[in-house]
Coordinates of C-alpha atoms in Angstrom, one line a residue:
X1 CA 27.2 -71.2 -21.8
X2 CA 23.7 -69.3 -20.9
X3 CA 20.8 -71.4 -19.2
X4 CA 18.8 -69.4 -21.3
X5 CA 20.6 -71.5 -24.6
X6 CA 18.9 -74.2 -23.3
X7 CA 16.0 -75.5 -25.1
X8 CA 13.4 -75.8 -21.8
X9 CA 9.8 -75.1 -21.2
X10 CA 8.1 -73.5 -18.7
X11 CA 6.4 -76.2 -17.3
X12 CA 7.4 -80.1 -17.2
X13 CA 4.7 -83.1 -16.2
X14 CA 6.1 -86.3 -15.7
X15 CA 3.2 -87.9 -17.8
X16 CA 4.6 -86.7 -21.1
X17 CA 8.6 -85.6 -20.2
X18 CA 11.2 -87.4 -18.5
X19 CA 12.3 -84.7 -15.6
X20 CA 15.4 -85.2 -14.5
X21 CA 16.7 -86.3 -18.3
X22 CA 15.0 -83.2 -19.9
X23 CA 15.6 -80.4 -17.4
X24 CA 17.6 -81.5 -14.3
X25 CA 20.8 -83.3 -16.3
X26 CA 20.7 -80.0 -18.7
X27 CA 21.1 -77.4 -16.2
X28 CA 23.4 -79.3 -14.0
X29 CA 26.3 -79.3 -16.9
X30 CA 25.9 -75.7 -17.3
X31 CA 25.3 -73.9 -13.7
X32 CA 27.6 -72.3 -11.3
X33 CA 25.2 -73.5 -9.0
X34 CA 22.0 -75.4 -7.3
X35 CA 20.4 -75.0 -4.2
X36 CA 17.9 -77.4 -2.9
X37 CA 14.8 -77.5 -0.8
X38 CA 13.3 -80.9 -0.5
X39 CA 10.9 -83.4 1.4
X40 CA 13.4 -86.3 0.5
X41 CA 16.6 -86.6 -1.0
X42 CA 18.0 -89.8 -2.9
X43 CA 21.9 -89.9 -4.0
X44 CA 20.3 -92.2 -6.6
X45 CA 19.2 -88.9 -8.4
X46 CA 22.5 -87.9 -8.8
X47 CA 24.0 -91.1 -10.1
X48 CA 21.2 -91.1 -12.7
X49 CA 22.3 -87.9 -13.4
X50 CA 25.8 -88.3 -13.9
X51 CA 26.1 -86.4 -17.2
X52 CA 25.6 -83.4 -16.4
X53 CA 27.3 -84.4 -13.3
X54 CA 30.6 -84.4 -14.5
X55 CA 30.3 -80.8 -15.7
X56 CA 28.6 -79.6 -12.6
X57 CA 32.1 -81.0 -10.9
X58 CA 34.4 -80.0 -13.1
X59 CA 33.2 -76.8 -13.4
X60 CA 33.6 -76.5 -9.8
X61 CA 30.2 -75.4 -9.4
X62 CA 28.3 -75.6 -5.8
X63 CA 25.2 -77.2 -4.7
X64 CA 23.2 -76.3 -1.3
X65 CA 21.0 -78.8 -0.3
X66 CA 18.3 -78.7 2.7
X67 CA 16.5 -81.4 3.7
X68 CA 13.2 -81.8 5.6
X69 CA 13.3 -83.7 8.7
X70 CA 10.0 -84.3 10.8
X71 CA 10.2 -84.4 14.9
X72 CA 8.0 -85.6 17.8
X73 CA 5.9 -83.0 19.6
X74 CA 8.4 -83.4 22.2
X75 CA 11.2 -83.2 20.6
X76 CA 10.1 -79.9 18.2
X77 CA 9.3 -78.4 21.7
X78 CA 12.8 -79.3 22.3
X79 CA 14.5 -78.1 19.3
X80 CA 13.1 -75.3 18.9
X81 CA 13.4 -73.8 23.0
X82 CA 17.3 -74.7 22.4
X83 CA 17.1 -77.6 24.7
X84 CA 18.1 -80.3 22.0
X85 CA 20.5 -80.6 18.9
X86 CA 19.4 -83.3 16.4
X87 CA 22.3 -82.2 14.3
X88 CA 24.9 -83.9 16.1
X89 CA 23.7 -87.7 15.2
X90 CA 23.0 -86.3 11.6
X91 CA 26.4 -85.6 11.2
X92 CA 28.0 -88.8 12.9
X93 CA 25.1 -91.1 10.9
X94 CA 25.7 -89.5 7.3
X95 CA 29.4 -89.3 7.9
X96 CA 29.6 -93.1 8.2
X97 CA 27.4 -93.9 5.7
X98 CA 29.5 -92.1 3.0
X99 CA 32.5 -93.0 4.1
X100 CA 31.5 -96.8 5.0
X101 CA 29.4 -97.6 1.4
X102 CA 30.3 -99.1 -1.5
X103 CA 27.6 -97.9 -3.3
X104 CA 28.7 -95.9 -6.3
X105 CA 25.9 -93.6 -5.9
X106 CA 27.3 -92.4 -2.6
X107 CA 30.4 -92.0 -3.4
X108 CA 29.0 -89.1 -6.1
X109 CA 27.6 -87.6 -3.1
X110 CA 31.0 -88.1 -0.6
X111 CA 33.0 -86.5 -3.7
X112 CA 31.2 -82.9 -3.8
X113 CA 31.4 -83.4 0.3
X114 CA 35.0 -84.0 0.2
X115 CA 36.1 -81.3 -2.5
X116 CA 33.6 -78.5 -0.9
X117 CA 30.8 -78.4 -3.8
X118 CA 28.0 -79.3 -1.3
X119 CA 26.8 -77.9 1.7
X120 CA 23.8 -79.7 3.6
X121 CA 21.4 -78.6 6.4
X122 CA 18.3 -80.0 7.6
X123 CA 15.2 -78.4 8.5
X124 CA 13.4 -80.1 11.7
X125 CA 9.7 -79.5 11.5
X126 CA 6.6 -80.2 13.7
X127 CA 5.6 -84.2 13.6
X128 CA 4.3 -83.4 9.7
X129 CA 6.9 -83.3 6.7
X130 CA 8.6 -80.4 5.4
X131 CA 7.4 -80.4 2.1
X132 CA 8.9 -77.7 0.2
X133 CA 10.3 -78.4 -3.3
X134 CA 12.4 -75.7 -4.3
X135 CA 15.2 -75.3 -6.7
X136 CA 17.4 -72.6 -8.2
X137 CA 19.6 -72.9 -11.3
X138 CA 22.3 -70.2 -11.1
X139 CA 24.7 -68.9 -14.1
X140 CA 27.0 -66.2 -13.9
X141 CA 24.4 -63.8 -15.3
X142 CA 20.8 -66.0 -15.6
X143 CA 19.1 -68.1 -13.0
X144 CA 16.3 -70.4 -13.6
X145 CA 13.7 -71.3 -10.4
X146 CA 11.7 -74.6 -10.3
X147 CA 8.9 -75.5 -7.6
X148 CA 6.3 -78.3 -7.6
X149 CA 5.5 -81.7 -6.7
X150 CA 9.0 -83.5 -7.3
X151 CA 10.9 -84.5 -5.2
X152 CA 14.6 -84.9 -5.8
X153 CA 14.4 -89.0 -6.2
X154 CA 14.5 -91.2 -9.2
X155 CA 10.8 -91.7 -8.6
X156 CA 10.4 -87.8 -8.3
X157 CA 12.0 -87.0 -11.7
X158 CA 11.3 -89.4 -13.9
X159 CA 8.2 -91.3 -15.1
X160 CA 7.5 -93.4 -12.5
X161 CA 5.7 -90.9 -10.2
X162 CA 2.7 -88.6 -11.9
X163 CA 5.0 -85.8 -10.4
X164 CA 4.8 -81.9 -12.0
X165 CA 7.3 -78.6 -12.1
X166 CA 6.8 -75.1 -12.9
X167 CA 9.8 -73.1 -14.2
X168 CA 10.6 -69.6 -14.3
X169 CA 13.5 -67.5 -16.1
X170 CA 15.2 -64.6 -15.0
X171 CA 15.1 -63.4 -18.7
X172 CA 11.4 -63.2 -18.5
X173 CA 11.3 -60.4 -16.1
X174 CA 7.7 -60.5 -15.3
X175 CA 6.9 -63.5 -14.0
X176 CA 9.8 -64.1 -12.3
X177 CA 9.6 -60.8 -10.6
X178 CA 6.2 -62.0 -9.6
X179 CA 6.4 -66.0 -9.0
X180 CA 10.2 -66.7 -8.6
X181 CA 11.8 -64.4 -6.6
X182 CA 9.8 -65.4 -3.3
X183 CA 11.3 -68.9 -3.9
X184 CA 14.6 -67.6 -3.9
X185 CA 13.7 -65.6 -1.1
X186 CA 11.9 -68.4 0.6
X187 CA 15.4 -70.5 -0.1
X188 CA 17.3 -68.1 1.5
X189 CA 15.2 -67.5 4.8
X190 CA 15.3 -71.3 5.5
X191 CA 19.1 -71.5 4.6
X192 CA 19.3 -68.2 7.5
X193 CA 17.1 -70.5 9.9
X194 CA 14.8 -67.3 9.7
X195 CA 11.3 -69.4 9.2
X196 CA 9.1 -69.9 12.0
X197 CA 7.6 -73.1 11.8
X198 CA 11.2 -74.7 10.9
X199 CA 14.1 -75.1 12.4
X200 CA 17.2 -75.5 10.1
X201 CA 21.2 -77.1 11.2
X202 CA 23.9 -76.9 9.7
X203 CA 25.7 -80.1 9.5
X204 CA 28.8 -80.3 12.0
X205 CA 32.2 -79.0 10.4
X206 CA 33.3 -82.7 12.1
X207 CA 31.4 -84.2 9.0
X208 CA 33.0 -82.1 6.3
X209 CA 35.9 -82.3 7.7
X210 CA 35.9 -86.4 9.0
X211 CA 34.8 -87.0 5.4
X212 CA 37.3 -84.9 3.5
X213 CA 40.2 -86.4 5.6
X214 CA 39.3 -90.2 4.6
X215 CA 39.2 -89.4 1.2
X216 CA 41.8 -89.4 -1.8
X217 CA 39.9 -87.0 -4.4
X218 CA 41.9 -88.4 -7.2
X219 CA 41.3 -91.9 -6.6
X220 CA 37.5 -91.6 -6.0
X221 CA 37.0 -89.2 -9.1
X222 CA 38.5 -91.6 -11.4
X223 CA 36.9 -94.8 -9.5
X224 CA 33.1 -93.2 -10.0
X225 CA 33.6 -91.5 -13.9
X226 CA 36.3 -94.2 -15.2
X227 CA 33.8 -96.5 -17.0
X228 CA 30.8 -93.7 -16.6
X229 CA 27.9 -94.6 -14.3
X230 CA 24.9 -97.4 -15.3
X231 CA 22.1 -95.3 -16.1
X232 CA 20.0 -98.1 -16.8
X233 CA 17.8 -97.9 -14.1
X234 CA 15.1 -101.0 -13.9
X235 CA 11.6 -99.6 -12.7
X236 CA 11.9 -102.0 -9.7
X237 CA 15.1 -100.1 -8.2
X238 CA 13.3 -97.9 -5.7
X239 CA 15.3 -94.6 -4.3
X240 CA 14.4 -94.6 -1.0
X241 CA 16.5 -91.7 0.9
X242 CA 19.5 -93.0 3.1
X243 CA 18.9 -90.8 5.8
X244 CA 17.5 -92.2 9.0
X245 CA 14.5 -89.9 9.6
X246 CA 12.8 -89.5 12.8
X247 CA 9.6 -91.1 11.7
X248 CA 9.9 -93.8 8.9
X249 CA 9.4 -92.2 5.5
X250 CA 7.4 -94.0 3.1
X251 CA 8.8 -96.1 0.7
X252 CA 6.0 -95.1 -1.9
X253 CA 4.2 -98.4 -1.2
X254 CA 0.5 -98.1 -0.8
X255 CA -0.2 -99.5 2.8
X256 CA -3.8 -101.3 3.6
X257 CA -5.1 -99.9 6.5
X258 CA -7.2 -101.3 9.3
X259 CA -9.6 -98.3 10.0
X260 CA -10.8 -100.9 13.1
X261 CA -7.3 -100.6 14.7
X262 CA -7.1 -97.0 16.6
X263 CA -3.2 -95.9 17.1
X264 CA -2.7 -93.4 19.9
X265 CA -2.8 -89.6 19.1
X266 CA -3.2 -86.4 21.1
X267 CA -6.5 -84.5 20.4
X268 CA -6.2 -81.7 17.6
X269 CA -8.9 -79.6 19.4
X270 CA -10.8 -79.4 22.7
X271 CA -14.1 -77.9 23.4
X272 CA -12.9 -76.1 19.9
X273 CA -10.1 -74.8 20.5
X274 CA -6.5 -75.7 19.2
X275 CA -5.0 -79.0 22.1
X276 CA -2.1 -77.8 24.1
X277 CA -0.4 -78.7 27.3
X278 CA -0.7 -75.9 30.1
X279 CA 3.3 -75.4 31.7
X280 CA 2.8 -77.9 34.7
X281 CA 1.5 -80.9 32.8
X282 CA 4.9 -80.7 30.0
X283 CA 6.7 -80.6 33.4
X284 CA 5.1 -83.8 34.9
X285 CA 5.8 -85.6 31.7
X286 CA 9.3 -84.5 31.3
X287 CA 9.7 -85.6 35.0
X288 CA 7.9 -89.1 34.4
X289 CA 10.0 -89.5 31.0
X290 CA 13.3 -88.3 33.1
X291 CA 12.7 -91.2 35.7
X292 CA 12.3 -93.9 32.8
X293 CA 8.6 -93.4 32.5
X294 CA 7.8 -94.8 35.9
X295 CA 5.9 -93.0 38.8
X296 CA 2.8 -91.5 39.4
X297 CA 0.8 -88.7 38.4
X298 CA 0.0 -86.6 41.5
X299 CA -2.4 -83.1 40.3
X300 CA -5.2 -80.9 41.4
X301 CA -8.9 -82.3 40.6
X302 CA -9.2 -80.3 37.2
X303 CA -6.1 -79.7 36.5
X304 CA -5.6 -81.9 33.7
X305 CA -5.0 -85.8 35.0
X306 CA -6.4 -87.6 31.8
X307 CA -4.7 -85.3 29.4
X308 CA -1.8 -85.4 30.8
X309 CA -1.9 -89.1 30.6
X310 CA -3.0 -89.2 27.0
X311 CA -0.4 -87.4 26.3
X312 CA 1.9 -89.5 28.0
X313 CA 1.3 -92.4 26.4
X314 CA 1.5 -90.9 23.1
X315 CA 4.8 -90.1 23.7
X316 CA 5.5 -93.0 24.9
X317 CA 4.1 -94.7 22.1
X318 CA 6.1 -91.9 19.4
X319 CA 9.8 -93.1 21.0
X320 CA 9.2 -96.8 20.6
X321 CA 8.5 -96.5 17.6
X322 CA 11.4 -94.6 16.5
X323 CA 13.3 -96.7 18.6
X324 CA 12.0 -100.0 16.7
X325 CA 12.9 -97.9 13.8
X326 CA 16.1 -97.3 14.3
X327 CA 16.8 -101.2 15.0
X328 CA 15.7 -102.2 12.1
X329 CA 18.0 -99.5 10.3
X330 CA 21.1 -100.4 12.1
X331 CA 20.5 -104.4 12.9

């Protein structure tokens, strides 16, 4: 069947059209393939989407998926001068959490792990979010690119969010040549790692292969589509993404803030120009942080004492948090 059969516009706004029923569930029963490119990622979206779903895996079609993952100022330093790895705990924490769930949802996602329809890779980005929303539709002979404000969540495709996409068609040569093919080219580059600002893993062949060796295919397929999934989903049911970022992600709660209370931040600028710590000051603070952040800072007179120790705390501040963070997630 050609996407191009499809009865689909060329722009969808969640205030009049239901996303992810109109467009998403559509394509997915009739392409070869999707890849991808999002801030957050819910498996919720996929159990909603069930449908088309089924085809997709059936068909044997294959999905690429890259997920935004924000870091530290530290720990981007890190990441991207080859001196850390995030990947590693991303491949031992999502490995678990397929295989140790009960949640039917995840088990659609643990199926296209286990039978080699989805491939996943994070991109690690500086303290901000990657926020890319791309998406590629692909047929045999038609592909179909989407970008906007969704994100791939039940709140992102349906109704609940004021979200917006705009589509493109191969089939309309023009504007695709013009609008869609940088997508797919921007896809590609951050699938390569070959973007600047990011910096995009692969997820450990030790969690395709851990989850594909603790699963019976037959069993699961016919546990999650045997009485087809609930797709009655209650506004209240919120798909907050099961991945344990680096920062808490919002939970699409609106937060009152306290303008009185002042949390610690490095300076963007000074004297106006860009902030940024000369060679011997990320030394002393690796040095402090390497001896449990105890000691004493010993420099020159000018040579950076109170930025140094602003900066300090800051970090300081940055892995409690995540630390608290990841208690809560795991107590």
């Amino acid at each position: 069947m050609l996407l191009s059969s499809l009865d689909l516009k060329a722009k969808y706004d969640s205030d009049e059209d239901d996303i992810l029923r109109c467009f998403i569930i559509p394509l997915l029963g009739v392409a070869a393939r999707y890849d991808r490119a999002v801030g957050y990622f819910s498996s919720e979206v996929l159990s909603a989407a069930a449908e088309g779903l089924e085809k997709f895996i059936s068909s044997g079609a294959k999905m690429r998926l890259i997920i935004g993952d924000p870091l530290s100022d530290c720990e981007y330093e890190a990441v991207m001068n080859g001196i850390k790895n995030p990947i590693h705990y991303k491949s031992e924490e999502l490995a678990n959490i397929l295989l140790c769930s009960q949640d039917r949802n995840l088990k659609l996602l643990t199926y296209l792990v286990a039978n080699a329809q989805l491939e996943i890779k994070f991109a690690f980005t500086h303290n901000g979010m990657f926020h890319k929303k791309i998406g590629i539709f692909y047929s045999d002979e038609e592909t179909i690119v989407f970008s906007g404000s969704a994100n791939e969540t039940l709140r992102g495709l349906s109704k609940y969010n004021s979200e917006e996409i705009v589509v493109f068609f191969s089939w309309d040569k023009d504007s695709f040549t013009k609008y869609a093919q940088v997508e797919i080219d921007n896809f590609n580059a951050l699938w390569d790692d070959n973007k600047k600002r990011n910096k995009v893993f692969e997820l450990d062949s030790y969690f395709y292969e851990k989850v594909k060796d603790n699963v019976n295919l037959e069993l699961l397929r016919n546990e999650i589509f045997s009485d087809g999934l609930n797709l009655n989903i209650s506004k209240e049911e919120d798909s907050i993404p099961f991945f344990n970022y680096s920062f808490a992600q919002s939970n699409q709660e609106l937060l009152n803030v306290d303008f009185d209370t002042r949390l610690p931040s490095k300076p963007l600028t000074v004297k106006g120009h860009p902030f940024e710590l000369f060679p011997h000051q990320v030394e002393a603070i690796k040095s402090w942080k390497n001896s449990d952040y105890k000691g004493l800072f010993k420099l020159a007179t000018g040579s950076g004492k109170t930025f140094t120790s602003i900066s300090a705390i800051v970090e300081l501040y940055e892995e409690r948090k995540k630390s608290r963070f990841r208690h809560v997630c795991y107590s």
